[in-house]
Amino acid sequence: MTSLDSLDRRLLAAVQQDNRLTTAELGQQVGLSATACQRRLKRLRDEGVIEADIAVVSPKAVGRPVSMLVLVTLERERADIVDRFKASIRATKEVMIGLYVTGDADFVLYVTASDMEDYERFTRRFFYENPDIKGFKTMVVMDRVKAGFALPIEP
Amino acid sequence: MTSLDSLDRRLLAAVQQDNRLTTAELGQQVGLSATACQRRLKRLRDEGVIEADIAVVSPKAVGRPVSMLVLVTLERERADIVDRFKASIRATKEVMIGLYVTGDADFVLYVTASDMEDYERFTRRFFYENPDIKGFKTMVVMDRVKAGFALPIEP
DNA sequence: AGTGAAATTTATCTAAC
DNA sequence: GTTAGATAAATTTCACT
């Protein structure tokens, strides 16, 4: 595992808010030359500390204004069944986030849809046709109070 | 609301996977000149279709390898109590995602921590000291099957 | 309207130290 | 780590459909 110094962490804290800052701007923020920033960022990307660089798209703007959290329980928590369900999560674009969890449910999914009817069609296709699924509970997201992706990074 | 044509949607689909592609590369993908891509992207950013451009940081690499989903129930779902809790979500950096939902719980939080002890300290500070909270249920994330942020965007 | 080509500005990358 | 010069990209200008 790679070790991060204070400057690395400050760079990460900055670019996870905005990765379109120029290396010169970043340099000012952290007290480093543009070149040094650039080299560090390259290293962080190469080593996988920065996993991706992405644009965050407005769900509303692309016609998916409603989102749901779904707690899924499988018939039996057997390895092959779990793996099969993981694969179906990966293959399903409507599922933005899919987590395998302990506790009340086996999986939690974050699903977007254009409206409730669209979501209902999704559940039919995704859940009712799947014999491995014992049940699921839908929680409709009323407000995305915080939908950021920023980790707390101490300088 | 802004309307998106097929080229816009293809650009969005591309940059939500990787926003460091050059406009020339994007142009090749969608069949447009670099200049046209760049102008469209600028428009999409100005109009808020692209909400942000960020680096996705590895939680493990910054020392927060464990994450939890927490279902939170408030004592009473009264507007001022809900608003107060929303504010505390926004103010708490350990909470990466905070959703106000219908159904079994009032809020669902995605929380990262360095280990279970760290999480336990967090719960003490965040939950036990808050009189508005009736209870909470923790689900430990065993596998982030899909942790992407990509919306399904049809060309 | 929106597009594309060339010129300009700006940023990134490579090489030194 | 820095500074300086080469390369490449983003941005502006302008002519075109």
PDB file of N, CA, C and O in Angstrom, chain A residues 17-64:
ATOM      1  N   GLN A  17     -13.083  17.346  -4.995  1.00  0.00           N
ATOM      2  CA  GLN A  17     -14.123  18.362  -5.137  1.00  0.00           C
ATOM      3  C   GLN A  17     -14.162  18.888  -6.571  1.00  0.00           C
ATOM      4  O   GLN A  17     -15.217  19.235  -7.081  1.00  0.00           O
ATOM      5  N   ASP A  18     -12.990  18.978  -7.181  1.00  0.00           N
ATOM      6  CA  ASP A  18     -12.900  19.540  -8.533  1.00  0.00           C
ATOM      7  C   ASP A  18     -11.600  19.079  -9.178  1.00  0.00           C
ATOM      8  O   ASP A  18     -10.525  19.505  -8.771  1.00  0.00           O
ATOM      9  N   ASN A  19     -11.736  18.231 -10.169  1.00  0.00           N
ATOM     10  CA  ASN A  19     -10.526  17.718 -10.812  1.00  0.00           C
ATOM     11  C   ASN A  19     -10.169  18.488 -12.084  1.00  0.00           C
ATOM     12  O   ASN A  19      -9.328  18.058 -12.857  1.00  0.00           O
ATOM     13  N   ARG A  20     -10.842  19.623 -12.283  1.00  0.00           N
ATOM     14  CA  ARG A  20     -10.505  20.435 -13.452  1.00  0.00           C
ATOM     15  C   ARG A  20      -9.671  21.657 -13.083  1.00  0.00           C
ATOM     16  O   ARG A  20      -9.358  22.483 -13.939  1.00  0.00           O
ATOM     17  N   LEU A  21      -9.318  21.741 -11.846  1.00  0.00           N
ATOM     18  CA  LEU A  21      -8.369  22.773 -11.448  1.00  0.00           C
ATOM     19  C   LEU A  21      -7.059  22.535 -12.185  1.00  0.00           C
ATOM     20  O   LEU A  21      -6.655  21.388 -12.381  1.00  0.00           O
ATOM     21  N   THR A  22      -6.414  23.611 -12.589  1.00  0.00           N
ATOM     22  CA  THR A  22      -5.117  23.436 -13.239  1.00  0.00           C
ATOM     23  C   THR A  22      -4.084  23.085 -12.178  1.00  0.00           C
ATOM     24  O   THR A  22      -4.264  23.354 -10.993  1.00  0.00           O
ATOM     25  N   THR A  23      -3.011  22.479 -12.639  1.00  0.00           N
ATOM     26  CA  THR A  23      -1.966  22.111 -11.686  1.00  0.00           C
ATOM     27  C   THR A  23      -1.398  23.359 -11.014  1.00  0.00           C
ATOM     28  O   THR A  23      -0.976  23.303  -9.867  1.00  0.00           O
ATOM     29  N   ALA A  24      -1.430  24.476 -11.720  1.00  0.00           N
ATOM     30  CA  ALA A  24      -0.953  25.730 -11.124  1.00  0.00           C
ATOM     31  C   ALA A  24      -1.877  26.168  -9.976  1.00  0.00           C
ATOM     32  O   ALA A  24      -1.415  26.553  -8.900  1.00  0.00           O
ATOM     33  N   GLU A  25      -3.185  26.081 -10.201  1.00  0.00           N
ATOM     34  CA  GLU A  25      -4.143  26.436  -9.152  1.00  0.00           C
ATOM     35  C   GLU A  25      -3.982  25.521  -7.949  1.00  0.00           C
ATOM     36  O   GLU A  25      -3.985  25.972  -6.797  1.00  0.00           O
ATOM     37  N   LEU A  26      -3.852  24.234  -8.226  1.00  0.00           N
ATOM     38  CA  LEU A  26      -3.636  23.273  -7.142  1.00  0.00           C
ATOM     39  C   LEU A  26      -2.363  23.613  -6.376  1.00  0.00           C
ATOM     40  O   LEU A  26      -2.334  23.542  -5.145  1.00  0.00           O
ATOM     41  N   GLY A  27      -1.336  23.959  -7.141  1.00  0.00           N
ATOM     42  CA  GLY A  27      -0.073  24.297  -6.513  1.00  0.00           C
ATOM     43  C   GLY A  27      -0.215  25.433  -5.508  1.00  0.00           C
ATOM     44  O   GLY A  27       0.329  25.374  -4.410  1.00  0.00           O
ATOM     45  N   GLN A  28      -0.955  26.438  -5.911  1.00  0.00           N
ATOM     46  CA  GLN A  28      -1.197  27.556  -4.992  1.00  0.00           C
ATOM     47  C   GLN A  28      -1.888  27.086  -3.713  1.00  0.00           C
ATOM     48  O   GLN A  28      -1.505  27.465  -2.609  1.00  0.00           O
ATOM     49  N   GLN A  29      -2.918  26.247  -3.900  1.00  0.00           N
ATOM     50  CA  GLN A  29      -3.683  25.768  -2.745  1.00  0.00           C
ATOM     51  C   GLN A  29      -2.823  24.992  -1.752  1.00  0.00           C
ATOM     52  O   GLN A  29      -2.974  25.149  -0.546  1.00  0.00           O
ATOM     53  N   VAL A  30      -1.943  24.157  -2.275  1.00  0.00           N
ATOM     54  CA  VAL A  30      -1.202  23.284  -1.369  1.00  0.00           C
ATOM     55  C   VAL A  30       0.218  23.770  -1.117  1.00  0.00           C
ATOM     56  O   VAL A  30       0.917  23.215  -0.271  1.00  0.00           O
ATOM     57  N   GLY A  31       0.635  24.812  -1.857  1.00  0.00           N
ATOM     58  CA  GLY A  31       1.984  25.320  -1.658  1.00  0.00           C
ATOM     59  C   GLY A  31       3.035  24.481  -2.342  1.00  0.00           C
ATOM     60  O   GLY A  31       3.943  23.945  -1.700  1.00  0.00           O
ATOM     61  N   LEU A  32       2.854  24.340  -3.674  1.00  0.00           N
ATOM     62  CA  LEU A  32       3.754  23.477  -4.431  1.00  0.00           C
ATOM     63  C   LEU A  32       3.800  24.040  -5.848  1.00  0.00           C
ATOM     64  O   LEU A  32       2.906  24.773  -6.262  1.00  0.00           O
ATOM     65  N   SER A  33       4.846  23.695  -6.591  1.00  0.00           N
ATOM     66  CA  SER A  33       4.875  24.130  -7.982  1.00  0.00           C
ATOM     67  C   SER A  33       3.912  23.294  -8.809  1.00  0.00           C
ATOM     68  O   SER A  33       3.527  22.192  -8.413  1.00  0.00           O
ATOM     69  N   ALA A  34       3.535  23.830  -9.954  1.00  0.00           N
ATOM     70  CA  ALA A  34       2.617  23.116 -10.833  1.00  0.00           C
ATOM     71  C   ALA A  34       3.173  21.746 -11.215  1.00  0.00           C
ATOM     72  O   ALA A  34       2.455  20.743 -11.214  1.00  0.00           O
ATOM     73  N   THR A  35       4.447  21.725 -11.535  1.00  0.00           N
ATOM     74  CA  THR A  35       5.070  20.468 -11.954  1.00  0.00           C
ATOM     75  C   THR A  35       5.020  19.424 -10.854  1.00  0.00           C
ATOM     76  O   THR A  35       4.727  18.255 -11.095  1.00  0.00           O
ATOM     77  N   ALA A  36       5.306  19.850  -9.637  1.00  0.00           N
ATOM     78  CA  ALA A  36       5.286  18.913  -8.509  1.00  0.00           C
ATOM     79  C   ALA A  36       3.881  18.343  -8.314  1.00  0.00           C
ATOM     80  O   ALA A  36       3.715  17.135  -8.114  1.00  0.00           O
ATOM     81  N   CYS A  37       2.880  19.215  -8.404  1.00  0.00           N
ATOM     82  CA  CYS A  37       1.493  18.760  -8.307  1.00  0.00           C
ATOM     83  C   CYS A  37       1.208  17.713  -9.362  1.00  0.00           C
ATOM     84  O   CYS A  37       0.644  16.662  -9.085  1.00  0.00           O
ATOM     85  N   GLN A  38       1.602  18.048 -10.571  1.00  0.00           N
ATOM     86  CA  GLN A  38       1.304  17.180 -11.696  1.00  0.00           C
ATOM     87  C   GLN A  38       1.946  15.808 -11.512  1.00  0.00           C
ATOM     88  O   GLN A  38       1.316  14.783 -11.732  1.00  0.00           O
ATOM     89  N   ARG A  39       3.191  15.801 -11.050  1.00  0.00           N
ATOM     90  CA  ARG A  39       3.871  14.523 -10.823  1.00  0.00           C
ATOM     91  C   ARG A  39       3.179  13.721  -9.734  1.00  0.00           C
ATOM     92  O   ARG A  39       3.001  12.510  -9.849  1.00  0.00           O
ATOM     93  N   ARG A  40       2.798  14.408  -8.675  1.00  0.00           N
ATOM     94  CA  ARG A  40       2.102  13.702  -7.588  1.00  0.00           C
ATOM     95  C   ARG A  40       0.770  13.146  -8.071  1.00  0.00           C
ATOM     96  O   ARG A  40       0.417  11.999  -7.770  1.00  0.00           O
ATOM     97  N   LEU A  41       0.042  13.948  -8.810  1.00  0.00           N
ATOM     98  CA  LEU A  41      -1.248  13.459  -9.294  1.00  0.00           C
ATOM     99  C   LEU A  41      -1.068  12.258 -10.223  1.00  0.00           C
ATOM    100  O   LEU A  41      -1.836  11.298 -10.162  1.00  0.00           O
ATOM    101  N   LYS A  42      -0.058  12.338 -11.050  1.00  0.00           N
ATOM    102  CA  LYS A  42       0.205  11.191 -11.933  1.00  0.00           C
ATOM    103  C   LYS A  42       0.474   9.942 -11.098  1.00  0.00           C
ATOM    104  O   LYS A  42      -0.059   8.868 -11.375  1.00  0.00           O
ATOM    105  N   ARG A  43       1.288  10.101 -10.082  1.00  0.00           N
ATOM    106  CA  ARG A  43       1.594   8.958  -9.229  1.00  0.00           C
ATOM    107  C   ARG A  43       0.313   8.424  -8.566  1.00  0.00           C
ATOM    108  O   ARG A  43       0.054   7.228  -8.553  1.00  0.00           O
ATOM    109  N   LEU A  44      -0.489   9.351  -8.038  1.00  0.00           N
ATOM    110  CA  LEU A  44      -1.724   8.944  -7.355  1.00  0.00           C
ATOM    111  C   LEU A  44      -2.671   8.214  -8.316  1.00  0.00           C
ATOM    112  O   LEU A  44      -3.350   7.264  -7.926  1.00  0.00           O
ATOM    113  N   ARG A  45      -2.676   8.656  -9.560  1.00  0.00           N
ATOM    114  CA  ARG A  45      -3.530   7.971 -10.541  1.00  0.00           C
ATOM    115  C   ARG A  45      -2.941   6.616 -10.899  1.00  0.00           C
ATOM    116  O   ARG A  45      -3.652   5.613 -10.966  1.00  0.00           O
ATOM    117  N   ASP A  46      -1.647   6.570 -11.134  1.00  0.00           N
ATOM    118  CA  ASP A  46      -1.005   5.307 -11.509  1.00  0.00           C
ATOM    119  C   ASP A  46      -1.144   4.258 -10.411  1.00  0.00           C
ATOM    120  O   ASP A  46      -1.334   3.082 -10.678  1.00  0.00           O
ATOM    121  N   GLU A  47      -1.059   4.707  -9.172  1.00  0.00           N
ATOM    122  CA  GLU A  47      -1.118   3.760  -8.056  1.00  0.00           C
ATOM    123  C   GLU A  47      -2.548   3.405  -7.669  1.00  0.00           C
ATOM    124  O   GLU A  47      -2.771   2.587  -6.781  1.00  0.00           O
ATOM    125  N   GLY A  48      -3.507   4.061  -8.282  1.00  0.00           N
ATOM    126  CA  GLY A  48      -4.898   3.720  -7.987  1.00  0.00           C
ATOM    127  C   GLY A  48      -5.479   4.425  -6.772  1.00  0.00           C
ATOM    128  O   GLY A  48      -6.580   4.102  -6.338  1.00  0.00           O
ATOM    129  N   VAL A  49      -4.720   5.356  -6.208  1.00  0.00           N
ATOM    130  CA  VAL A  49      -5.274   6.142  -5.102  1.00  0.00           C
ATOM    131  C   VAL A  49      -6.428   6.985  -5.649  1.00  0.00           C
ATOM    132  O   VAL A  49      -7.480   7.095  -5.022  1.00  0.00           O
ATOM    133  N   ILE A  50      -6.218   7.545  -6.828  1.00  0.00           N
ATOM    134  CA  ILE A  50      -7.326   8.125  -7.575  1.00  0.00           C
ATOM    135  C   ILE A  50      -7.836   7.041  -8.516  1.00  0.00           C
ATOM    136  O   ILE A  50      -7.129   6.608  -9.420  1.00  0.00           O
ATOM    137  N   GLU A  51      -9.051   6.594  -8.245  1.00  0.00           N
ATOM    138  CA  GLU A  51      -9.594   5.453  -8.990  1.00  0.00           C
ATOM    139  C   GLU A  51     -10.159   5.871 -10.343  1.00  0.00           C
ATOM    140  O   GLU A  51     -10.155   5.096 -11.292  1.00  0.00           O
ATOM    141  N   ALA A  52     -10.679   7.076 -10.411  1.00  0.00           N
ATOM    142  CA  ALA A  52     -11.295   7.528 -11.646  1.00  0.00           C
ATOM    143  C   ALA A  52     -11.440   9.035 -11.620  1.00  0.00           C
ATOM    144  O   ALA A  52     -11.348   9.668 -10.557  1.00  0.00           O
ATOM    145  N   ASP A  53     -11.633   9.594 -12.792  1.00  0.00           N
ATOM    146  CA  ASP A  53     -11.905  11.027 -12.934  1.00  0.00           C
ATOM    147  C   ASP A  53     -13.168  11.145 -13.771  1.00  0.00           C
ATOM    148  O   ASP A  53     -13.185  10.744 -14.938  1.00  0.00           O
ATOM    149  N   ILE A  54     -14.201  11.687 -13.161  1.00  0.00           N
ATOM    150  CA  ILE A  54     -15.507  11.611 -13.814  1.00  0.00           C
ATOM    151  C   ILE A  54     -16.284  12.917 -13.719  1.00  0.00           C
ATOM    152  O   ILE A  54     -16.047  13.745 -12.845  1.00  0.00           O
ATOM    153  N   ALA A  55     -17.214  13.054 -14.647  1.00  0.00           N
ATOM    154  CA  ALA A  55     -18.184  14.132 -14.564  1.00  0.00           C
ATOM    155  C   ALA A  55     -19.423  13.600 -13.844  1.00  0.00           C
ATOM    156  O   ALA A  55     -19.875  12.491 -14.120  1.00  0.00           O
ATOM    157  N   VAL A  56     -19.941  14.378 -12.920  1.00  0.00           N
ATOM    158  CA  VAL A  56     -21.173  14.002 -12.222  1.00  0.00           C
ATOM    159  C   VAL A  56     -22.346  14.635 -12.966  1.00  0.00           C
ATOM    160  O   VAL A  56     -22.430  15.852 -13.092  1.00  0.00           O
ATOM    161  N   VAL A  57     -23.216  13.782 -13.461  1.00  0.00           N
ATOM    162  CA  VAL A  57     -24.322  14.243 -14.298  1.00  0.00           C
ATOM    163  C   VAL A  57     -25.593  14.379 -13.457  1.00  0.00           C
ATOM    164  O   VAL A  57     -25.852  13.559 -12.579  1.00  0.00           O
ATOM    165  N   SER A  58     -26.346  15.407 -13.734  1.00  0.00           N
ATOM    166  CA  SER A  58     -27.617  15.617 -13.048  1.00  0.00           C
ATOM    167  C   SER A  58     -28.642  14.568 -13.464  1.00  0.00           C
ATOM    168  O   SER A  58     -28.989  14.481 -14.632  1.00  0.00           O
ATOM    169  N   PRO A  59     -29.129  13.768 -12.516  1.00  0.00           N
ATOM    170  CA  PRO A  59     -30.099  12.721 -12.852  1.00  0.00           C
ATOM    171  C   PRO A  59     -31.351  13.323 -13.488  1.00  0.00           C
ATOM    172  O   PRO A  59     -31.898  12.776 -14.454  1.00  0.00           O
ATOM    173  N   LYS A  60     -31.780  14.442 -12.959  1.00  0.00           N
ATOM    174  CA  LYS A  60     -32.950  15.125 -13.482  1.00  0.00           C
ATOM    175  C   LYS A  60     -32.765  15.482 -14.947  1.00  0.00           C
ATOM    176  O   LYS A  60     -33.638  15.267 -15.771  1.00  0.00           O
ATOM    177  N   ALA A  61     -31.603  16.042 -15.257  1.00  0.00           N
ATOM    178  CA  ALA A  61     -31.356  16.530 -16.606  1.00  0.00           C
ATOM    179  C   ALA A  61     -31.379  15.418 -17.643  1.00  0.00           C
ATOM    180  O   ALA A  61     -31.684  15.664 -18.806  1.00  0.00           O
ATOM    181  N   VAL A  62     -31.041  14.203 -17.230  1.00  0.00           N
ATOM    182  CA  VAL A  62     -31.067  13.100 -18.192  1.00  0.00           C
ATOM    183  C   VAL A  62     -32.325  12.248 -18.032  1.00  0.00           C
ATOM    184  O   VAL A  62     -32.379  11.110 -18.500  1.00  0.00           O
ATOM    185  N   GLY A  63     -33.305  12.824 -17.370  1.00  0.00           N
ATOM    186  CA  GLY A  63     -34.609  12.170 -17.346  1.00  0.00           C
ATOM    187  C   GLY A  63     -34.769  11.043 -16.349  1.00  0.00           C
ATOM    188  O   GLY A  63     -35.592  10.158 -16.538  1.00  0.00           O
ATOM    189  N   ARG A  64     -33.964  11.065 -15.291  1.00  0.00           N
ATOM    190  CA  ARG A  64     -34.135  10.063 -14.235  1.00  0.00           C
ATOM    191  C   ARG A  64     -34.251  10.768 -12.887  1.00  0.00           C
ATOM    192  O   ARG A  64     -33.382  10.662 -12.023  1.00  0.00           O
TER     193      ARG A  64
END
